[in-house]
PDB file of C-alpha atoms in Angstrom:
ATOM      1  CA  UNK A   5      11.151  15.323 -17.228  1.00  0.00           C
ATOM      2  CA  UNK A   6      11.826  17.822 -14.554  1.00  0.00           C
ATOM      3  CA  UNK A   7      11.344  16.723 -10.649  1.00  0.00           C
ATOM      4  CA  UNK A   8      13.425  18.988  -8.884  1.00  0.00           C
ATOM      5  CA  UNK A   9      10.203  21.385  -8.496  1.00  0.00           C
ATOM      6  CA  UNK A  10       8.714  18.751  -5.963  1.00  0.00           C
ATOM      7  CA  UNK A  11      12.173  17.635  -4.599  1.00  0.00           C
ATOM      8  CA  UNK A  12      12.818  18.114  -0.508  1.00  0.00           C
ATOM      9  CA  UNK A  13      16.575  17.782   0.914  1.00  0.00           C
ATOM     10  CA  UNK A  14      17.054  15.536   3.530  1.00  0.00           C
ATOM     11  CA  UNK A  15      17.614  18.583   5.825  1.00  0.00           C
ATOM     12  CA  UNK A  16      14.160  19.679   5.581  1.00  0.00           C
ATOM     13  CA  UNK A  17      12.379  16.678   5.561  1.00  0.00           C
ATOM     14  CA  UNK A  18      11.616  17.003   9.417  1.00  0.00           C
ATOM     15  CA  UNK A  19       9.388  20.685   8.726  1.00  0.00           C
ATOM     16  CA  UNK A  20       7.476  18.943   6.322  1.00  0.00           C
ATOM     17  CA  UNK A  21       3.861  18.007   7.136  1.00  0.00           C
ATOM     18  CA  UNK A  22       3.177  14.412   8.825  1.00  0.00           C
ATOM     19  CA  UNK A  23       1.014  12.229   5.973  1.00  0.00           C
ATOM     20  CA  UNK A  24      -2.432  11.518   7.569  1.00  0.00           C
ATOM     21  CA  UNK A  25      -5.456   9.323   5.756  1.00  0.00           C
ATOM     22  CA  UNK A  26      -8.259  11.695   6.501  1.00  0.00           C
ATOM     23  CA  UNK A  27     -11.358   9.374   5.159  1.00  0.00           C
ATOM     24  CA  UNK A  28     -13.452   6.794   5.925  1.00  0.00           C
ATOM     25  CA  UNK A  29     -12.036   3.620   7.314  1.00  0.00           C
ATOM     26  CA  UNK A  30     -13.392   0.132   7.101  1.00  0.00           C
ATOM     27  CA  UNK A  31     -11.702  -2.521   9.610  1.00  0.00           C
ATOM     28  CA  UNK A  32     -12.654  -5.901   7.362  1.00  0.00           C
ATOM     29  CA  UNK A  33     -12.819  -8.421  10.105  1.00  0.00           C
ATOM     30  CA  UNK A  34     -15.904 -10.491   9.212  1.00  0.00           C
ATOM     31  CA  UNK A  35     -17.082 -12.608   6.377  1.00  0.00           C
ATOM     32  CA  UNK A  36     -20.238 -10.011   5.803  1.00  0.00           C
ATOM     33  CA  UNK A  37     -17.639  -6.979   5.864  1.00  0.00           C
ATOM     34  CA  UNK A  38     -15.463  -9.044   3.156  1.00  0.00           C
ATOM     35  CA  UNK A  39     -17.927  -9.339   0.946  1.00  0.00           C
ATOM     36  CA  UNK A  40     -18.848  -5.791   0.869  1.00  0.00           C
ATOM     37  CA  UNK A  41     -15.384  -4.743   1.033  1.00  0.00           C
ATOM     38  CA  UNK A  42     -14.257  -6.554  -2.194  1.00  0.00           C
ATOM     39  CA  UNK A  43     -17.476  -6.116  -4.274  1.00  0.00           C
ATOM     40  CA  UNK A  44     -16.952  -2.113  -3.486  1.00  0.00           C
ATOM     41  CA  UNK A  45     -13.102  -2.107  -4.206  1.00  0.00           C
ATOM     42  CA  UNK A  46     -13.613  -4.266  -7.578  1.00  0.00           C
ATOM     43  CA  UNK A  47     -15.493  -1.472  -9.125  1.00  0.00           C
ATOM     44  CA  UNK A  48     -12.986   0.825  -8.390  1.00  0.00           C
ATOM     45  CA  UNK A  49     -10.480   1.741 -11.471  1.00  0.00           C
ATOM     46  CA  UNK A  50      -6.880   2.611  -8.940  1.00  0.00           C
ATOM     47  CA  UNK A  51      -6.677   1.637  -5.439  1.00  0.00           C
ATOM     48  CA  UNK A  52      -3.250   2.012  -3.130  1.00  0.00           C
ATOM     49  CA  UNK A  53      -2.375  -1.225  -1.640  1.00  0.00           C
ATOM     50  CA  UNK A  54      -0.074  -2.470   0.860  1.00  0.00           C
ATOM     51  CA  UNK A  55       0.437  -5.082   3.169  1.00  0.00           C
ATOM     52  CA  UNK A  56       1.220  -5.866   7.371  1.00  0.00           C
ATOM     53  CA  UNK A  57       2.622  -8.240   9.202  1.00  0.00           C
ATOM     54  CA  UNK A  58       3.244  -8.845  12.683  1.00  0.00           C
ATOM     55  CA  UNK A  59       7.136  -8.116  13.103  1.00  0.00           C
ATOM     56  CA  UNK A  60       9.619 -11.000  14.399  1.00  0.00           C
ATOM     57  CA  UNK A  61      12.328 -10.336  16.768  1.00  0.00           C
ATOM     58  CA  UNK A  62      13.433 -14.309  16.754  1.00  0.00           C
ATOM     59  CA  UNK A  63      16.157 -15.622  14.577  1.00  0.00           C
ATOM     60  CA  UNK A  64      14.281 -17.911  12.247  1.00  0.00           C
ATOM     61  CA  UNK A  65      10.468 -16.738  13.351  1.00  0.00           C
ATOM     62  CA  UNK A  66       8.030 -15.468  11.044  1.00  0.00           C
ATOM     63  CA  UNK A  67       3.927 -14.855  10.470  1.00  0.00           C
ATOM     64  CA  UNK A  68       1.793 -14.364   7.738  1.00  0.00           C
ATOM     65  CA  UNK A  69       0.299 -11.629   6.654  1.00  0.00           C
ATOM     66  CA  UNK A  70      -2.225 -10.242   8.870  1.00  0.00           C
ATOM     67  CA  UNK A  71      -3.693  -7.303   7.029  1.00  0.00           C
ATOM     68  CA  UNK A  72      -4.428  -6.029   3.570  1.00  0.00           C
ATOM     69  CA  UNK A  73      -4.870  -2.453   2.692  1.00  0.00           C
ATOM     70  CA  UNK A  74      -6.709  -1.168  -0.030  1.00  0.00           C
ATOM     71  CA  UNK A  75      -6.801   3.076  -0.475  1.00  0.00           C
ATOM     72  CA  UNK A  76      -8.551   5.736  -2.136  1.00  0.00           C
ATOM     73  CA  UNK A  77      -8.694   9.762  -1.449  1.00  0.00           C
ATOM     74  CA  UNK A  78     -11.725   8.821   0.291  1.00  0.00           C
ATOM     75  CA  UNK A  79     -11.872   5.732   1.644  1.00  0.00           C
ATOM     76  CA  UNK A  80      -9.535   2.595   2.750  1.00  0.00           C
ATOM     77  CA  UNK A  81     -10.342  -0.956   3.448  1.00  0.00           C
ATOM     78  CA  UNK A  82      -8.108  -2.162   5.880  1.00  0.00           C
ATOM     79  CA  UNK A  83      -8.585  -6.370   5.388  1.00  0.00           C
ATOM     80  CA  UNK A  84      -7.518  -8.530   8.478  1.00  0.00           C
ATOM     81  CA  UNK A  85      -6.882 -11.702   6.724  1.00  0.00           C
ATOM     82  CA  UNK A  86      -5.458 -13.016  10.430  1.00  0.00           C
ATOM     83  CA  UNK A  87      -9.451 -12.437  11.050  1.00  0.00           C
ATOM     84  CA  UNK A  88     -11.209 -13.341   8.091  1.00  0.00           C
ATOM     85  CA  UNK A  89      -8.556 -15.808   5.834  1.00  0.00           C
ATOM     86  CA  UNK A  90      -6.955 -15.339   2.831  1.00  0.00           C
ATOM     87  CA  UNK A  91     -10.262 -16.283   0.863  1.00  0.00           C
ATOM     88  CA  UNK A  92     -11.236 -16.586  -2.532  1.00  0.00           C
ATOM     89  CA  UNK A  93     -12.564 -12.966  -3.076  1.00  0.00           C
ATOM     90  CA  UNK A  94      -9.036 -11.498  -1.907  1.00  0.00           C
ATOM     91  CA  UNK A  95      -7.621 -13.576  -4.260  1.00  0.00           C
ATOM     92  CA  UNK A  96      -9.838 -12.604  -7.002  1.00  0.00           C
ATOM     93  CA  UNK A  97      -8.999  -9.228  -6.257  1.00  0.00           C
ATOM     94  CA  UNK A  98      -5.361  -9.834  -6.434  1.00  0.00           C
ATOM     95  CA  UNK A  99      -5.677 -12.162  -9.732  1.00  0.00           C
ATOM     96  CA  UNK A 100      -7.989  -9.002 -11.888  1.00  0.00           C
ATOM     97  CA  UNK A 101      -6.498  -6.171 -14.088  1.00  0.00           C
ATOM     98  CA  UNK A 102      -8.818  -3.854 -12.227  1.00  0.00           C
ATOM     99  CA  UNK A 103      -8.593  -2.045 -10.559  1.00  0.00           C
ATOM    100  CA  UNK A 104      -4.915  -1.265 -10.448  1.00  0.00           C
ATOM    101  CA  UNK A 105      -3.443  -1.817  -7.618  1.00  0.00           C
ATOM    102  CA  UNK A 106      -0.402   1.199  -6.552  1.00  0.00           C
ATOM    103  CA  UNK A 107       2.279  -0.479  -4.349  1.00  0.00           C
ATOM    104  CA  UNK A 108       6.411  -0.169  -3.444  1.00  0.00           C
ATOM    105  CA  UNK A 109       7.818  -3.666  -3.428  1.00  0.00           C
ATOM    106  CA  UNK A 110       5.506  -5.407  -4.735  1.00  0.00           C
ATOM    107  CA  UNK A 111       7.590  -8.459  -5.062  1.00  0.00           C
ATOM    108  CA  UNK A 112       8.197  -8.924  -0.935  1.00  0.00           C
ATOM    109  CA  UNK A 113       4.234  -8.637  -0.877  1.00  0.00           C
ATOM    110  CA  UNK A 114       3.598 -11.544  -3.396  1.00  0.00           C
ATOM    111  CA  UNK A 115       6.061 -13.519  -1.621  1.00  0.00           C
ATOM    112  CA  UNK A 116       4.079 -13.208   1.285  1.00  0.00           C
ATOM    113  CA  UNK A 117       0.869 -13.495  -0.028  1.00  0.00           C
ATOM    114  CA  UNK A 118       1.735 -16.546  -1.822  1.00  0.00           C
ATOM    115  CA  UNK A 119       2.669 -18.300   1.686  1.00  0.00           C
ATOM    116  CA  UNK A 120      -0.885 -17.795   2.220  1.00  0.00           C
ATOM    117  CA  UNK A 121      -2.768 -19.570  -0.879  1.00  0.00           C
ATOM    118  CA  UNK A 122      -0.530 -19.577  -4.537  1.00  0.00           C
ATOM    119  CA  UNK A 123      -2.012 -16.924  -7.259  1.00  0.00           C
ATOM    120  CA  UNK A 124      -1.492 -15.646 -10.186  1.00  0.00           C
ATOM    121  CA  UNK A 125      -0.876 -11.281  -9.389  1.00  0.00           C
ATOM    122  CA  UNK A 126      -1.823  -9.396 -11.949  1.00  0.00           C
ATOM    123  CA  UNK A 127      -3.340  -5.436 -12.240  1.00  0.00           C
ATOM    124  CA  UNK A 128      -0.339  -4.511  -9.714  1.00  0.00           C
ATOM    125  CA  UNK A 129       1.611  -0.950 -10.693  1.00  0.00           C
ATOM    126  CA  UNK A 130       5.626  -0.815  -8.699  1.00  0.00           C
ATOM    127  CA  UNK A 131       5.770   2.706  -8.022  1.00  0.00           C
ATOM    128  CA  UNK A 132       9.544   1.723  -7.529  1.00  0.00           C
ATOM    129  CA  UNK A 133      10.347   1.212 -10.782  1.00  0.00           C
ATOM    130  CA  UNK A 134       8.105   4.128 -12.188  1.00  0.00           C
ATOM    131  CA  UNK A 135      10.661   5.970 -10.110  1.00  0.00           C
ATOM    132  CA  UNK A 136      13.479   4.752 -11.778  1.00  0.00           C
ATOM    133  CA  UNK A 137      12.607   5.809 -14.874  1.00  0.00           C
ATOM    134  CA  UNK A 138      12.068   9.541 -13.590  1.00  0.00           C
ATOM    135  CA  UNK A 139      15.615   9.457 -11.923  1.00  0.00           C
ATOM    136  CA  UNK A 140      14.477   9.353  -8.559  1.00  0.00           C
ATOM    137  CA  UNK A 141      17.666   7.079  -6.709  1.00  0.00           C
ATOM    138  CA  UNK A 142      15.863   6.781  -3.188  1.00  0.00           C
ATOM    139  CA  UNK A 143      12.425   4.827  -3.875  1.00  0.00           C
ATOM    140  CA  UNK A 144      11.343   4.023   0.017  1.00  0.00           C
ATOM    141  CA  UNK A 145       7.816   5.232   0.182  1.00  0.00           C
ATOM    142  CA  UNK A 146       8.799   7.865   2.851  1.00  0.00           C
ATOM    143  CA  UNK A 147      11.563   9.065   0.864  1.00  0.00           C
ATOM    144  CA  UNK A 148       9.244   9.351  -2.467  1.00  0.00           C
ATOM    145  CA  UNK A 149       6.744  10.849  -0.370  1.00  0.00           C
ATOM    146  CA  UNK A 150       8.993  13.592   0.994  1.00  0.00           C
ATOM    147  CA  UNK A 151      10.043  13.899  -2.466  1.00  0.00           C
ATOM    148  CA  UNK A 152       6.922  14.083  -4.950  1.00  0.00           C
ATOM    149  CA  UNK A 153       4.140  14.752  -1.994  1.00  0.00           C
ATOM    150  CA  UNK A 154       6.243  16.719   0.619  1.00  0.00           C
ATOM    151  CA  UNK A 155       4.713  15.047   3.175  1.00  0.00           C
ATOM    152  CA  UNK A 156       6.940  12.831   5.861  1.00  0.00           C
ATOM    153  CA  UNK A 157       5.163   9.235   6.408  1.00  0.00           C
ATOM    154  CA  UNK A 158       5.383   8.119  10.347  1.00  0.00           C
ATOM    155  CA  UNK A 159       6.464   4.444  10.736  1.00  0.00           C
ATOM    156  CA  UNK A 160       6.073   4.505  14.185  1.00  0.00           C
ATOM    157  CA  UNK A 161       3.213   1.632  14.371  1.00  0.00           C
ATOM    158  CA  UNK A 162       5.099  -0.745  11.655  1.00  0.00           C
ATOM    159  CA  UNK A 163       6.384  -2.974  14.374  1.00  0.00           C
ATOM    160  CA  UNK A 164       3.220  -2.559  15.907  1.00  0.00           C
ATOM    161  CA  UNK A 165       1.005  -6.432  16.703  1.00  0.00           C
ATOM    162  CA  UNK A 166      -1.072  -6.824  13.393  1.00  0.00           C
ATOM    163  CA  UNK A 167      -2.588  -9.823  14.739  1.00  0.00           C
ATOM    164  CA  UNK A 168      -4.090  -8.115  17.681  1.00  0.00           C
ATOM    165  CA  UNK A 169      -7.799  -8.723  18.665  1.00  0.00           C
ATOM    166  CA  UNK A 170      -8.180  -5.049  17.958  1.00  0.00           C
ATOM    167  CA  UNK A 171      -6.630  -2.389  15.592  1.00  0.00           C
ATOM    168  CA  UNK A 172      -5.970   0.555  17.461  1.00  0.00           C
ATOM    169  CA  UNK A 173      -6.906   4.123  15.994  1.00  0.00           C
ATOM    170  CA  UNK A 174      -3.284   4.815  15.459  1.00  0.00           C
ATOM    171  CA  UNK A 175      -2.732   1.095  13.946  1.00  0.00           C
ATOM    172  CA  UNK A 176      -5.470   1.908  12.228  1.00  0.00           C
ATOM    173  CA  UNK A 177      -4.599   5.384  10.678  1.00  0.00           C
ATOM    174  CA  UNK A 178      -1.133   4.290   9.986  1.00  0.00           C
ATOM    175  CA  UNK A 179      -2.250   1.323   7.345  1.00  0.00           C
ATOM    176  CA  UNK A 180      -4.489   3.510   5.492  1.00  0.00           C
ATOM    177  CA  UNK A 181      -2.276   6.258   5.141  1.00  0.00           C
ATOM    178  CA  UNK A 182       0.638   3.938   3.517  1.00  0.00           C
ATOM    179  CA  UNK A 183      -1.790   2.181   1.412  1.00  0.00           C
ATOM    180  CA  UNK A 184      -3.203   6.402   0.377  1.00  0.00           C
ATOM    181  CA  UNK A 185       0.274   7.321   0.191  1.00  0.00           C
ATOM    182  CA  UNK A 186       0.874   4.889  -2.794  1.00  0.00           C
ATOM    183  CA  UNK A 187      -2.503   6.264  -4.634  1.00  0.00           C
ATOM    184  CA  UNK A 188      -1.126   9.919  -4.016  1.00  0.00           C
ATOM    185  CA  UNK A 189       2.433   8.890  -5.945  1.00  0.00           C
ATOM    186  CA  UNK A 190       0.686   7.156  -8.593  1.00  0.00           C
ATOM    187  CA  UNK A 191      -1.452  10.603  -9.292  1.00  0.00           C
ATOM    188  CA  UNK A 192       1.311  12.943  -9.274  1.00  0.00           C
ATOM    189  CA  UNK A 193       1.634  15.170 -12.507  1.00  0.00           C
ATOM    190  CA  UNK A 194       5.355  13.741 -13.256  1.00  0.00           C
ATOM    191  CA  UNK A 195       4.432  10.293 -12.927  1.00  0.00           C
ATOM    192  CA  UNK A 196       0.937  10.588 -14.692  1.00  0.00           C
ATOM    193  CA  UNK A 197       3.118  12.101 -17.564  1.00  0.00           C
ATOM    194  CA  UNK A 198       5.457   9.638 -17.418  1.00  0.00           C
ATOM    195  CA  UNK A 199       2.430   7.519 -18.227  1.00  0.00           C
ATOM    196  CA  UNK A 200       0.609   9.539 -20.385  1.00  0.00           C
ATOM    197  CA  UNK A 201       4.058   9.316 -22.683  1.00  0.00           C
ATOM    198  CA  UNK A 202       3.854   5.650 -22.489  1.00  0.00           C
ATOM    199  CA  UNK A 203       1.042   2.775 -22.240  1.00  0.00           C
ATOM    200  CA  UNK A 204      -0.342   2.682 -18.781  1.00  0.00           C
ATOM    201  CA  UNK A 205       0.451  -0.682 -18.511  1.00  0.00           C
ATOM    202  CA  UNK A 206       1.066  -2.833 -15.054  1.00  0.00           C
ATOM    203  CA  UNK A 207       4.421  -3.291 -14.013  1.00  0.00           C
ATOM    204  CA  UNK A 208       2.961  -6.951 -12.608  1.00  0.00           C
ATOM    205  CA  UNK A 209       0.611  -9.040 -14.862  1.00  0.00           C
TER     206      UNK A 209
END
């Protein structure tokens, strides 16, 4: 399978376009806006996902993760589980074969995740090992976005406060896009024929 058609050098990669979620987003910070939230995302058949947490700069310190992200072309859900809890609708979310969720390191989020309440992931797609079997060695999502999308991903706001009282726009706008990012990858053409050649079948049960 050929990728060299979408591949960017690493000399390039600052010309290329900055990634930027252009739809709807919906800050989940309420038990009303949960509800909707996962009811509307359950119906969905492929979401991007990712996760946040507030950074630690102490030897030893660490939080819990403060926001979920959930992205389509058109919309993102960007769940503040610092706000609203790790409850059991997230978790049913999490535990269903739909829709599928698109990640990169899936395995770090889990971990996380399972600090907050222990269940069973299943539905999840690693877009890292998808990449492996194209023959794609660098599998950050920046560097498969340059890559596949040629589009560079900003990471300016990763070490930004997730726990704050408020997202700001750019806090905002940065979680949807890496949570889109991940639902862009999954519908490339070489990694929808990579699937199409093989059962679509979750890299996570």
């Amino acid at each position: 399978m050929n990728t060299n058609s979408s591949a960017t050098s690493n000399s390039s990669s600052e010309e290329l376009p900055m990634a930027r979620f252009e739809g709807d987003i919906v800050v989940v910070d309420s038990p009303e806006l949960l509800q909707q939230a996962t009811a509307e995302i359950a119906q969905l058949p492929v979401v991007g996902f990712d996760t946040e947490s507030r950074p630690s700069f102490k030897r030893g310190e660490k939080h819990d993760v403060a926001l979920i992200q959930f992205a389509t072309d058109s919309k993102a859900w960007l769940v503040r589980t610092c706000k609203v809890g790790f409850q059991p609708s997230i978790v049913a979310l999490l535990e269903s074969k739909t829709p599928i969720k698109i990640g990169a390191s899936l395995r770090d989020d889990s971990l996380r995740l399972h600090e907050l309440a222990p269940f069973t992931p299943r539905g999840f797609f690693e877009l890292q090992s998808a990449m492996q079997k194209l023959g794609i060695e660098e599998r950050s999502v920046r560097k498969m976005s340059e890559r596949l999308l040629g589009m560079r991903v900003s990471k300016r706001q990763q070490l930004s406060n997730w726990e704050n009282d408020i997202l700001t726009e750019a806090q905002q706008t940065y979680a949807a896009t890496d949570a889109w990012i991940c639902y862009r990858l999954y519908h490339h053409p070489c990694l929808q024929e990579l699937l199409n050649a093989s059962s679509r079948k979750p890299l996570m049960k």
